[in-house]
Coordinates of C-alpha atoms and ligand atoms in Angstrom, one line a residue:
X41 CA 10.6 -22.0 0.6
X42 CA 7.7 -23.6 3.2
X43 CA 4.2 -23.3 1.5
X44 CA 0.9 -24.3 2.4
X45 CA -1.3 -26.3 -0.3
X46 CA -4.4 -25.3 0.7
X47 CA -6.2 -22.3 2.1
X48 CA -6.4 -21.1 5.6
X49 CA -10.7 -21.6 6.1
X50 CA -12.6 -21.8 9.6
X51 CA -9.3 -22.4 11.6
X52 CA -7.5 -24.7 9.7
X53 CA -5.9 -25.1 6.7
X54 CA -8.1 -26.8 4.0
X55 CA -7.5 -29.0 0.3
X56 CA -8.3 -26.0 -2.0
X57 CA -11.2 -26.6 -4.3
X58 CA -9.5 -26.6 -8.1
X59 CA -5.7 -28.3 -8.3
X60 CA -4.1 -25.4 -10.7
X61 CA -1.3 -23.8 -8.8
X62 CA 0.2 -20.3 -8.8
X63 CA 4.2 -20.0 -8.9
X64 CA 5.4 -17.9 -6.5
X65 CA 9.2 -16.5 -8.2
X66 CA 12.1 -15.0 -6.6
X67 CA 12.8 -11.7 -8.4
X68 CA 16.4 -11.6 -7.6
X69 CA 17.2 -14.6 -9.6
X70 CA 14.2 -15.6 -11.6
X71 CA 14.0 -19.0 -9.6
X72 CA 10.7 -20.6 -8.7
X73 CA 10.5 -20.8 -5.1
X74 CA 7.4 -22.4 -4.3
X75 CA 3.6 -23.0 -5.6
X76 CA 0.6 -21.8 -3.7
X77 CA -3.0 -23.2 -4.7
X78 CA -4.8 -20.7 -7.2
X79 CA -8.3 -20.2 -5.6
X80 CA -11.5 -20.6 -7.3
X81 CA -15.2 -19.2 -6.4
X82 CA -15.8 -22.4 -4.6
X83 CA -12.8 -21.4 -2.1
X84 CA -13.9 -17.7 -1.4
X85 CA -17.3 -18.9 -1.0
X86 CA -16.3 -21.7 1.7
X87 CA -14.2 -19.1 3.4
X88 CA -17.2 -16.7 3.3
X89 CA -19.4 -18.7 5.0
X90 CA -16.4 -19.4 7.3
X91 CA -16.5 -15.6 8.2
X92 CA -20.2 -15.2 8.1
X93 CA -20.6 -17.9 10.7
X94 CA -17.9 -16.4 13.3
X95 CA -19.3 -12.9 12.7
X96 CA -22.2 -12.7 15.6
X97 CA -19.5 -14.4 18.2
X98 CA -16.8 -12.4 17.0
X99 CA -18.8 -8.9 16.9
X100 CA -20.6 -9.5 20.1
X101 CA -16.8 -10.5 22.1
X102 CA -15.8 -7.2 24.2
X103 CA -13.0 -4.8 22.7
X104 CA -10.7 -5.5 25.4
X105 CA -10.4 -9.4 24.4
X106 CA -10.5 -8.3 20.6
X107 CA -7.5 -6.2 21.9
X108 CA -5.6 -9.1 23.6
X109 CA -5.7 -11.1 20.5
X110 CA -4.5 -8.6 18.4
X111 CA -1.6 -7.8 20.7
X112 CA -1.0 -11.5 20.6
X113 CA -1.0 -11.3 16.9
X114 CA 1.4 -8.5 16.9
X115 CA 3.8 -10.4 19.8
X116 CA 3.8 -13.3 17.0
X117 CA 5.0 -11.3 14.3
X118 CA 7.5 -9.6 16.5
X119 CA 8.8 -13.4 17.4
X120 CA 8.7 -14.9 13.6
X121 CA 10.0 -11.5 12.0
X122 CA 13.2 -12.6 11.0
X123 CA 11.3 -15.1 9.0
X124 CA 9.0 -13.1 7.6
X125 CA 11.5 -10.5 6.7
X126 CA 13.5 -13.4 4.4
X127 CA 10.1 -14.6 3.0
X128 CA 9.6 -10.6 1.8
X129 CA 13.4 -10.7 0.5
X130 CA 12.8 -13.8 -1.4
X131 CA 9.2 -13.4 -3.4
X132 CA 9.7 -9.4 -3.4
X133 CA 13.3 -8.8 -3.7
X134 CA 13.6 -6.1 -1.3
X135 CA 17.0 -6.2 0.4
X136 CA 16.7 -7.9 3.9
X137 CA 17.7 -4.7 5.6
X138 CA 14.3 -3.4 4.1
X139 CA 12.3 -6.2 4.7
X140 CA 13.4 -6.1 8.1
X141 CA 13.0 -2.6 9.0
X142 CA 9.9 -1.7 7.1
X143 CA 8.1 -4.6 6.0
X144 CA 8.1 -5.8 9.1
X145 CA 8.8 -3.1 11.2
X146 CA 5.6 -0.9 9.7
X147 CA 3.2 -3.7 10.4
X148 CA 4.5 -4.8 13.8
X149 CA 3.8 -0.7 14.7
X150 CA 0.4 -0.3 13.2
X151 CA -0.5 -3.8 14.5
X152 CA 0.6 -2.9 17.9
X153 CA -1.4 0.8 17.5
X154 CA -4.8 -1.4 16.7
X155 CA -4.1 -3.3 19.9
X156 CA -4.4 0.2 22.0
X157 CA -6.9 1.7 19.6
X158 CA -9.2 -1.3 20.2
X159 CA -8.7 -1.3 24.1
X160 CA -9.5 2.5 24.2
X161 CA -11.6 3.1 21.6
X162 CA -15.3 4.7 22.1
X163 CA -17.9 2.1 20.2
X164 CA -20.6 4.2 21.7
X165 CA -21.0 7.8 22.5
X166 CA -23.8 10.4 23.3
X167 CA -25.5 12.6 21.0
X168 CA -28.1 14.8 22.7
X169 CA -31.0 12.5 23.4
X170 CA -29.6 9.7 21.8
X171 CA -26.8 6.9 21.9
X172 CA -24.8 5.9 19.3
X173 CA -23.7 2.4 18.7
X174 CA -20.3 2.1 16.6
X175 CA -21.2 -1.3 15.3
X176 CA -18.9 -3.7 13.1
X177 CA -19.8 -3.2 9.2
X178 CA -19.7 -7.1 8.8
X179 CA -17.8 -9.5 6.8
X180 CA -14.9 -8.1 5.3
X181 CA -12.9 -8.5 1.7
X182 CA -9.4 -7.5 1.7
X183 CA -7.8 -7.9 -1.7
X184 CA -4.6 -6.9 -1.0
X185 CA -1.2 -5.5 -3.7
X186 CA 2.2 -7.1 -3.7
X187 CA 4.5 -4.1 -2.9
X188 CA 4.2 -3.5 1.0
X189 CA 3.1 -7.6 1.6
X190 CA 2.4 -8.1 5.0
X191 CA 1.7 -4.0 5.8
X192 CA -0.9 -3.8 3.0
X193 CA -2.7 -7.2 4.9
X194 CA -1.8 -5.7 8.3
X195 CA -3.5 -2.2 7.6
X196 CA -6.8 -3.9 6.7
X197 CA -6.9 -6.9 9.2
X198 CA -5.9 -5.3 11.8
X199 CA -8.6 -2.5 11.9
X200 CA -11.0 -5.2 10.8
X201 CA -11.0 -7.6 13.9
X202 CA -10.6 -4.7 16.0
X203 CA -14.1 -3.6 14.7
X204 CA -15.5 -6.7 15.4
X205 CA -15.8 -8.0 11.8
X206 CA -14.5 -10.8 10.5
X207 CA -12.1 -11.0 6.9
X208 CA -11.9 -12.9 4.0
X209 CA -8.3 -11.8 2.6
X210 CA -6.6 -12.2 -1.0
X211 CA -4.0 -11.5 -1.1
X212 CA -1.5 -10.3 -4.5
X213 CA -0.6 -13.5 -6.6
X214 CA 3.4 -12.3 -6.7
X215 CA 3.4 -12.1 -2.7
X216 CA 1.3 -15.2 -1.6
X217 CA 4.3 -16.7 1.2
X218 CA 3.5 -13.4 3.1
X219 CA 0.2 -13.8 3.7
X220 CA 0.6 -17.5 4.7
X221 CA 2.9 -16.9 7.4
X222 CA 0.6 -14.0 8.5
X223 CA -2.8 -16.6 8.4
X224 CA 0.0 -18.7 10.5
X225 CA 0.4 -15.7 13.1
X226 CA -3.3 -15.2 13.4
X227 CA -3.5 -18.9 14.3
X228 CA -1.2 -18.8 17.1
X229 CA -2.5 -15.9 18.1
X230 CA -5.7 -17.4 19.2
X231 CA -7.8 -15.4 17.1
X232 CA -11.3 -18.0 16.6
X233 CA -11.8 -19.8 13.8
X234 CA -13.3 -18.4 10.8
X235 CA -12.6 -14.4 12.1
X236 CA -9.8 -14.8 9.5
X237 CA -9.8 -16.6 6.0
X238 CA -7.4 -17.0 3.7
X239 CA -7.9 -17.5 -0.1
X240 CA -4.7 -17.4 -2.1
X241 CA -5.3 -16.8 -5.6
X242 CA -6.1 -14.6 -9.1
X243 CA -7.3 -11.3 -9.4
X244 CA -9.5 -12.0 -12.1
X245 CA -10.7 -15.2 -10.5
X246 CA -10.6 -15.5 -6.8
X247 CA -10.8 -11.5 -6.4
X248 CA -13.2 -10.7 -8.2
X249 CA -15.6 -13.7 -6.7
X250 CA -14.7 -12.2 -3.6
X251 CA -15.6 -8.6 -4.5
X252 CA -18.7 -9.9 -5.9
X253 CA -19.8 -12.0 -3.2
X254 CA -23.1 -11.3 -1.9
X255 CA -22.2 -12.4 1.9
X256 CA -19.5 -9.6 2.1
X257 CA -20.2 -6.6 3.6
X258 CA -17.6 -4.4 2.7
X259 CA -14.6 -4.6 0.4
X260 CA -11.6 -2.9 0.7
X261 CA -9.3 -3.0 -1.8
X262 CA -5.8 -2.1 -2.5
X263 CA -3.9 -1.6 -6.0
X264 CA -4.9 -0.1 -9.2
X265 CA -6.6 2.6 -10.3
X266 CA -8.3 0.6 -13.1
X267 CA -8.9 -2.8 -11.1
X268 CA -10.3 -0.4 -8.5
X269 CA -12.9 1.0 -10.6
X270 CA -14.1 -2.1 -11.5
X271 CA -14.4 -3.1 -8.0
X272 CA -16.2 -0.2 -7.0
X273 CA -18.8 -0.4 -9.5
X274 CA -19.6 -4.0 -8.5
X275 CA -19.7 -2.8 -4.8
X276 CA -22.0 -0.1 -6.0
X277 CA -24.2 -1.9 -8.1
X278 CA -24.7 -4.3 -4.9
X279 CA -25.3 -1.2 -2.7
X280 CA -22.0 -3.1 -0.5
X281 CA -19.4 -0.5 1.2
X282 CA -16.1 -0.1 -0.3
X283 CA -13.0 1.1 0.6
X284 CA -10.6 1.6 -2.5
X285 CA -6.4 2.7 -1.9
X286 CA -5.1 3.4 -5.5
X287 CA -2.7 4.5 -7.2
X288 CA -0.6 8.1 -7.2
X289 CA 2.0 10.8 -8.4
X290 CA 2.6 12.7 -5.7
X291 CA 4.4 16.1 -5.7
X292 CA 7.5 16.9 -3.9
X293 CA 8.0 21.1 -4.0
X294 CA 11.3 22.2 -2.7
X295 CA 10.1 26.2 -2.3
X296 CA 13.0 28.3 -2.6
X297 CA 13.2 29.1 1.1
X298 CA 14.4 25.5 1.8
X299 CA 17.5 23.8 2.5
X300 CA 17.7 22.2 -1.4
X301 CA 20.7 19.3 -0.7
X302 CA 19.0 17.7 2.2
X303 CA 15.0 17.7 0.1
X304 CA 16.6 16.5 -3.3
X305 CA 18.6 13.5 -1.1
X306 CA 15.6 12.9 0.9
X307 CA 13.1 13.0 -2.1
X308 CA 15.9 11.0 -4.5
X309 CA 16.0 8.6 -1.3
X310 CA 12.0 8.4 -0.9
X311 CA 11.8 7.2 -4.8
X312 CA 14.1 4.9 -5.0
X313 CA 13.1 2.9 -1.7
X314 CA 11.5 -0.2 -2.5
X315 CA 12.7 0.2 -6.0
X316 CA 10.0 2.8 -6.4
X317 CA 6.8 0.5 -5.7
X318 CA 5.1 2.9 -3.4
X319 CA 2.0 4.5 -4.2
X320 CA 2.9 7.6 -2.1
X321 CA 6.2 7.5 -3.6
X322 CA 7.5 11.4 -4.6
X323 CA 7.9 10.9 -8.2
X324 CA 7.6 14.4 -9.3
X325 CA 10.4 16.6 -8.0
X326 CA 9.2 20.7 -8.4
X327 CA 12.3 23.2 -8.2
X328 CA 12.3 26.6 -8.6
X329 CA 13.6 28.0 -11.5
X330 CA 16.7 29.8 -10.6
X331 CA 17.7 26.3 -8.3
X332 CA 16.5 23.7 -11.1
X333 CA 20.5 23.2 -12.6
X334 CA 21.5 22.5 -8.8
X335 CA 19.1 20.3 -8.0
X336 CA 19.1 18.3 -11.0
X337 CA 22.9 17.6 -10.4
X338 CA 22.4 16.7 -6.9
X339 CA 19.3 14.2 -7.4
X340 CA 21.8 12.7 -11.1
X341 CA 24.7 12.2 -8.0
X342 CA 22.2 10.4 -5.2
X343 CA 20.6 8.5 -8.0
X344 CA 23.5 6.9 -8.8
X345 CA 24.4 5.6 -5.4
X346 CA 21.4 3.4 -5.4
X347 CA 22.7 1.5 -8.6
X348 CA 24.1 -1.3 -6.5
X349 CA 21.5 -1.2 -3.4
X350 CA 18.5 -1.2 -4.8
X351 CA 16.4 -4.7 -5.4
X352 CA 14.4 -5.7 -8.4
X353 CA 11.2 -4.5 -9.1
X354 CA 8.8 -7.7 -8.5
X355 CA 7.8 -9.6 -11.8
X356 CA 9.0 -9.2 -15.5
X357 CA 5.9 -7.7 -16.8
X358 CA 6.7 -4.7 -14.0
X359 CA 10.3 -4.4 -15.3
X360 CA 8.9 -4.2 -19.1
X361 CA 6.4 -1.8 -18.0
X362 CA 9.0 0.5 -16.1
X363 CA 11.4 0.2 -18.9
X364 CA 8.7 1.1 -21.4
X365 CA 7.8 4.4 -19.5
X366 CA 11.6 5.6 -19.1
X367 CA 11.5 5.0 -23.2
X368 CA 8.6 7.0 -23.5
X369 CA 10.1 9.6 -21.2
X370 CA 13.5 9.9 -23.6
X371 CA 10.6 10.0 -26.7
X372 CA 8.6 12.7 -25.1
X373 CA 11.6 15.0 -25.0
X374 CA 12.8 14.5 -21.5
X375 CA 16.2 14.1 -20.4
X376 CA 18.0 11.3 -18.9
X377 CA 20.5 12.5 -16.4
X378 CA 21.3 9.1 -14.0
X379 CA 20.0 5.2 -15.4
X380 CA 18.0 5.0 -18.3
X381 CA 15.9 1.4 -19.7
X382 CA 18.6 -1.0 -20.2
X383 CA 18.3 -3.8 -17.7
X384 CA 21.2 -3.2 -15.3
X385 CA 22.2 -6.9 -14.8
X386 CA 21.5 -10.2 -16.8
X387 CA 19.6 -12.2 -14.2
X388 CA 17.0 -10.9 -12.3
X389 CA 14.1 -7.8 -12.5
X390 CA 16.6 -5.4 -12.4
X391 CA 15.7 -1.5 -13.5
X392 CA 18.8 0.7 -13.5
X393 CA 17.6 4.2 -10.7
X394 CA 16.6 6.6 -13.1
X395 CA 16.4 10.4 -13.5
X396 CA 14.6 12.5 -16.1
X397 CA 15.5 16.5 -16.1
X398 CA 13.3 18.9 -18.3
X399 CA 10.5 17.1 -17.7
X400 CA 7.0 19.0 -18.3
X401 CA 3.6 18.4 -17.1
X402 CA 1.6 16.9 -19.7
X403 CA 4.4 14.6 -20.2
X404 CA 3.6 10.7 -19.6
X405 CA 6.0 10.1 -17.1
X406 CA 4.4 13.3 -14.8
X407 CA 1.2 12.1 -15.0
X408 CA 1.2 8.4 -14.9
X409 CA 2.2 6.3 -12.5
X410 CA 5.2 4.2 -13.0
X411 CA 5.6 2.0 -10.0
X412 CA 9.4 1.7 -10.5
X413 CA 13.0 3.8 -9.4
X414 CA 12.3 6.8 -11.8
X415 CA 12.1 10.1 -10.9
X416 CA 11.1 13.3 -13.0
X417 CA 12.6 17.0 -12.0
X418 CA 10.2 19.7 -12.9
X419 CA 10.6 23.3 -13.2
X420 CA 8.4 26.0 -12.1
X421 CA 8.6 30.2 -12.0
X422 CA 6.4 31.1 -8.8
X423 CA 4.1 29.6 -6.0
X424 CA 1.0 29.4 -8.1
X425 CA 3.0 27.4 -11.0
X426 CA 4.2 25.0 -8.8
X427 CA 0.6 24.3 -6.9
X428 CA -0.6 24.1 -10.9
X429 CA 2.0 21.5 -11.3
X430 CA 1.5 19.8 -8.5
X431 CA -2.3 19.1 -8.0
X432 CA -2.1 18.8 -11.6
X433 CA -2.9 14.9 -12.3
X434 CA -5.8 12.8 -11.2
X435 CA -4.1 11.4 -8.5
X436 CA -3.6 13.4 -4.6
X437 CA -2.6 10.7 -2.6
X438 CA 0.5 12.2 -0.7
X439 CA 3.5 14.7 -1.2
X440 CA 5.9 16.9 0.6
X441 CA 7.0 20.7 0.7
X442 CA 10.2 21.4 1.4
X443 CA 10.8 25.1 3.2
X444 CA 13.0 27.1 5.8
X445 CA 10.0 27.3 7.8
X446 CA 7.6 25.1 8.5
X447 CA 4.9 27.1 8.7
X448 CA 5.6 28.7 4.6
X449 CA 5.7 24.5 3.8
X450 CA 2.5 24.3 5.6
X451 CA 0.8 27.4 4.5
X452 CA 2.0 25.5 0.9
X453 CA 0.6 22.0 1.6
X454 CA -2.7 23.3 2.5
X455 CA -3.2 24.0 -0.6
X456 CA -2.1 20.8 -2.5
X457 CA -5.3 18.2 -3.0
X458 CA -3.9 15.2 -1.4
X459 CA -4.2 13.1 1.3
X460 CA -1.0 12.6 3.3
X461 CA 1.7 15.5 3.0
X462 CA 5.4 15.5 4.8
X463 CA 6.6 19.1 6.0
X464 CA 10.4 19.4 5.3
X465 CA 10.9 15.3 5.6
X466 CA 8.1 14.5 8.7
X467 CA 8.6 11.2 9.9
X468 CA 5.8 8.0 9.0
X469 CA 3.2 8.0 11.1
X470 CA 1.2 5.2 11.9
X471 CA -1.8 6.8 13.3
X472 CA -2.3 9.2 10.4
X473 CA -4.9 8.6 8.3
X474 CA -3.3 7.5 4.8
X475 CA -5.6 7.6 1.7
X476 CA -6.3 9.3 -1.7
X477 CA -8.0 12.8 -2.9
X478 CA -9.4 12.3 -5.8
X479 CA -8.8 9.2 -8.0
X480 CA -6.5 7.9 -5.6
X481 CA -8.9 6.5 -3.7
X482 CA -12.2 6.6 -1.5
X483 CA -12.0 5.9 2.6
X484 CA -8.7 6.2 4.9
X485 CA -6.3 3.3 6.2
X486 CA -4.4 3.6 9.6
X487 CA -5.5 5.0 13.1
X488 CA -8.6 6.0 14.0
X489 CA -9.9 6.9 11.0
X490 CA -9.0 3.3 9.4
X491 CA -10.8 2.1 12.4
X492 CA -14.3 4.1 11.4
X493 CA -14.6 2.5 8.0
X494 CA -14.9 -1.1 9.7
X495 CA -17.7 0.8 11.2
X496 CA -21.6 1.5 10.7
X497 CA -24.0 3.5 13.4
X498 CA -26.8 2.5 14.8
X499 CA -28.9 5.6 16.9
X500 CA -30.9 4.8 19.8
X501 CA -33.3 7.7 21.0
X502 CA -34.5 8.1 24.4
Ligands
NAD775 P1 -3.6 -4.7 -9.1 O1 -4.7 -3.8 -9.0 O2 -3.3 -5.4 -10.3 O3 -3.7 -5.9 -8.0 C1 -4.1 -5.6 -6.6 C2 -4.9 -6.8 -6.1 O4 -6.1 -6.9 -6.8 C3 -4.2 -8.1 -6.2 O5 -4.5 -8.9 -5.1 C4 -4.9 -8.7 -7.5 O6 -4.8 -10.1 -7.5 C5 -6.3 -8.2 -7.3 N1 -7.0 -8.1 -8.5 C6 -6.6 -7.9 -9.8 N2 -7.6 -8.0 -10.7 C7 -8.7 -8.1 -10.0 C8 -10.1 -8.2 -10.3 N3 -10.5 -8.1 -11.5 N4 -11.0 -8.3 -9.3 C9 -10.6 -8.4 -8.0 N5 -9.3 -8.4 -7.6 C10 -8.4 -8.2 -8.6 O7 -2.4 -3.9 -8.5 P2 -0.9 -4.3 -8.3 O8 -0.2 -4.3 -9.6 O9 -0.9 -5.6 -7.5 O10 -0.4 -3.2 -7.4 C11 0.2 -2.0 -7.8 C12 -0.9 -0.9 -7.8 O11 -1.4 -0.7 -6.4 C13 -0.3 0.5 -8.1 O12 -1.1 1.2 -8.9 C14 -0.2 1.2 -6.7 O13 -0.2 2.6 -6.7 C15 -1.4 0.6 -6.0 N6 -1.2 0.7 -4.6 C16 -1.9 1.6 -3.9 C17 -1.7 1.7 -2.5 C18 -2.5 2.7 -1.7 O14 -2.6 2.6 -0.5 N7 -3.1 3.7 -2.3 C19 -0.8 0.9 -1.9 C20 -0.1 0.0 -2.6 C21 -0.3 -0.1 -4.0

């Protein structure tokens, strides 16, 4: 596979400052399909002074040309996505139909949604005697996870220069080819140098200099709950913003009411997509009581269509750590009714789609997140068990209700503490705000709202 060996800095692609190198693998086979440079402090601090320097320009050009280059950056993804599509197939493993429909397909949207937000967006409005300046926050960090590549880079970015600041991004260590083709995009796009910076590297090394920096303004970060904490105490301890998208175990409640075939397929479907690395992923299933037999045999039957169509999960310390957790699962007392932790095939990160019945909620596997195709049916006895159940870790980052009316589901959802809930299987929407309730995050991604936390008001009073 094409990779740069150097980072994207002020416009051009630059010698990095160390010589170690990171090895980008395919998960599929276990091949090594290229090297990217692994950053060091020296890079991130070249790159932000790179941003720092474009800033004023940048921040002071009007929305309406921040606009045009952000279309022009979506119009270049939309003409290279075939390529980017088989770059996400071959360090992620996703099937190409995936990669093409939603890796690509998500960003291309939500790209194309800055593009209009910046255009019509109000940077200054009137509050009684005074006016309010919407002013860009500064420079930005993006450290950025590995499961959604270029949408996890697209949903920061994107909001970013369509603030008016200017990014430093690095991106996950497993995905790095991604995020190259994407600093390419941005190039042809126009956008001026040093607006966007690219630093490939480790978290431990290149991240954390980055989060640390003291010319960053704001950091937003993506991934773990426990790399995320850490993150947001050094923000803190620097008085810098911080934006932090974690981790989850959202909820899916079928209430009696609904139609149960069409929410267990959906639900089974929603898991196993991705080979279960979403963070909103529905990885606790709540049926009723007196339907909990049903809908255990209906999500054992779905599960096992996806034993052939499903991809890997990304790196062999995942694929330990998801075959770990379905051992712990069958330990626990929980029952395996489709896959179990035997690798599926020889070659590759393979984790066979798995489904756990008579699963309870202090059990590991309903309270931690997995990050992999496994699924775990609970049973409740009334409405109040089931909203127990559900808000019941210390995640609340999405979820869905399943009812015959939409307004029961609603009345239902309401109540759950979460960020992001589907009524009876609503469609993604790329304007809705996406984050977490409690520690599933702090700050919101996607539309307007995203748009807000690139943001900082200034009050004028006349
Ligand atoms: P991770 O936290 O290990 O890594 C995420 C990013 O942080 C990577 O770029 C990594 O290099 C970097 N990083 C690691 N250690 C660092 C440090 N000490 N300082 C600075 N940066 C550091 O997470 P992951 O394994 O890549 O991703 C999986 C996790 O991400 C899951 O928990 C998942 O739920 C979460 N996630 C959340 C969302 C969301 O929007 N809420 C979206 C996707 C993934």
């Amino acid at each position: 596979m094409k990779a740069h060996d150097g980072m994207y800095i002020d416009g051009e692609w630059r010698p990095a400052a160390g010589t170690d190198a990171i090895a980008v693998v395919n998960p599929a086979d276990e091949q090594v399909i290229a090297h990217v440079p692994a950053g060091t402090a020296d890079d991130v601090d070249a790159a932000v002074r790179a941003a720092r320097g474009a800033l004023p320009a940048w921040a002071a050009t009007p929305p309406a040309e921040r606009a045009a280059r952000i279309t022009a950056l979506r119009d270049v993804l939309v003409a290279r996505k075939d390529e980017i599509a088989e770059t996400v197939t071959s360090e992620l493993g996703s099937p190409l139909k995936l990669s093409q429909a939603v890796h690509v397909g998500a960003p291309i949207a939500v790209a194309g949604s800055y593009a209009e937000l910046a255009a019509s967006y109000a940077f200054e409005e009137k509050v009684g005697n005074s006016t309010v300046h919407l002013e860009p926050v500064g420079v930005v960090g993006a450290i950025t996870p590995w499961n959604y590549p270029l949408h996890q880079i697209v949903a920061k970015v994107a909001p970013a220069l369509a603030a008016g600041c200017t990014v430093v991004l690095k991106p996950a260590e497993d995905t790095p080819l991604t995020a190259q083709l994407f600093a390419e995009a941005v190039h042809e796009a126009g956008v001026p140098a040093g607006v966007f910076n690219l630093v490939t590297g480790l978290g431990p090394v290149a991240g954390q200099a980055l989060a640390g920096h003291e010319g960053v303004d704001l950091v937003s970060f993506t991934g773990s709950t426990a790399v995320g904490r850490q993150i947001g105490a050094t923000a803190g301890a620097a008085v810098k913003r911080v934006a932090l998208e974690l981790g989850g175990k959202s909820a899916n409640v079928i209430l009696p009411s609904a139609d149960l075939a069409k929410a267990v397929n959906v639900g089974v479907a929603n898991v196993m997509s991705n080979s279960g690395q979403t963070c909103s992923a529905w990885t606790r299933m709540l049926v009723h009581d007196s339907q909990y037999d049903e809908a255990v045999a209906l999500a054992a039957e779905a599960a096992a269509k996806y034993g052939e169509r499903i991809g890997p999960v990304v790196n062999a310390k995942q694929q330990q750590r998801v075959r770990s957790y379905i051992e712990k699962g069958v330990a626990e007392g929980a029952r395996l009714v489709a896959g179990g932790p035997e690798a599926p095939r020889d070659q590759g990160y393979f984790v066979s789609p798995t489904v756990f019945a008579d699963v309870t909620p202090e059990m590991t596997i309903a309270q931690e997140e997995i990050f992999g195709p496994v699924l775990s049916i609970l049973r409740y006895e009334d409405e109040s068990d089931a909203l127990r159940i559900a808000n019941g870790t210390v995640y609340g980052l999405a979820g869905a209700v399943w009812a015959g009316e939409a307004t029961e589901a609603v009345a239902f959802a309401r109540r759950l503490d979460t960020g992001q809930v589907d009524i009876n299987g609503g469609r993604f929407n790329p304007l809705a705000p996406f984050g977490g309730y409690k520690q599933s995050g702090v700050g919101r991604e996607l539309g307007s709202h995203g748009l807000s936390e690139y943001l900082q008001t200034k009050s004028l009073q006349f």
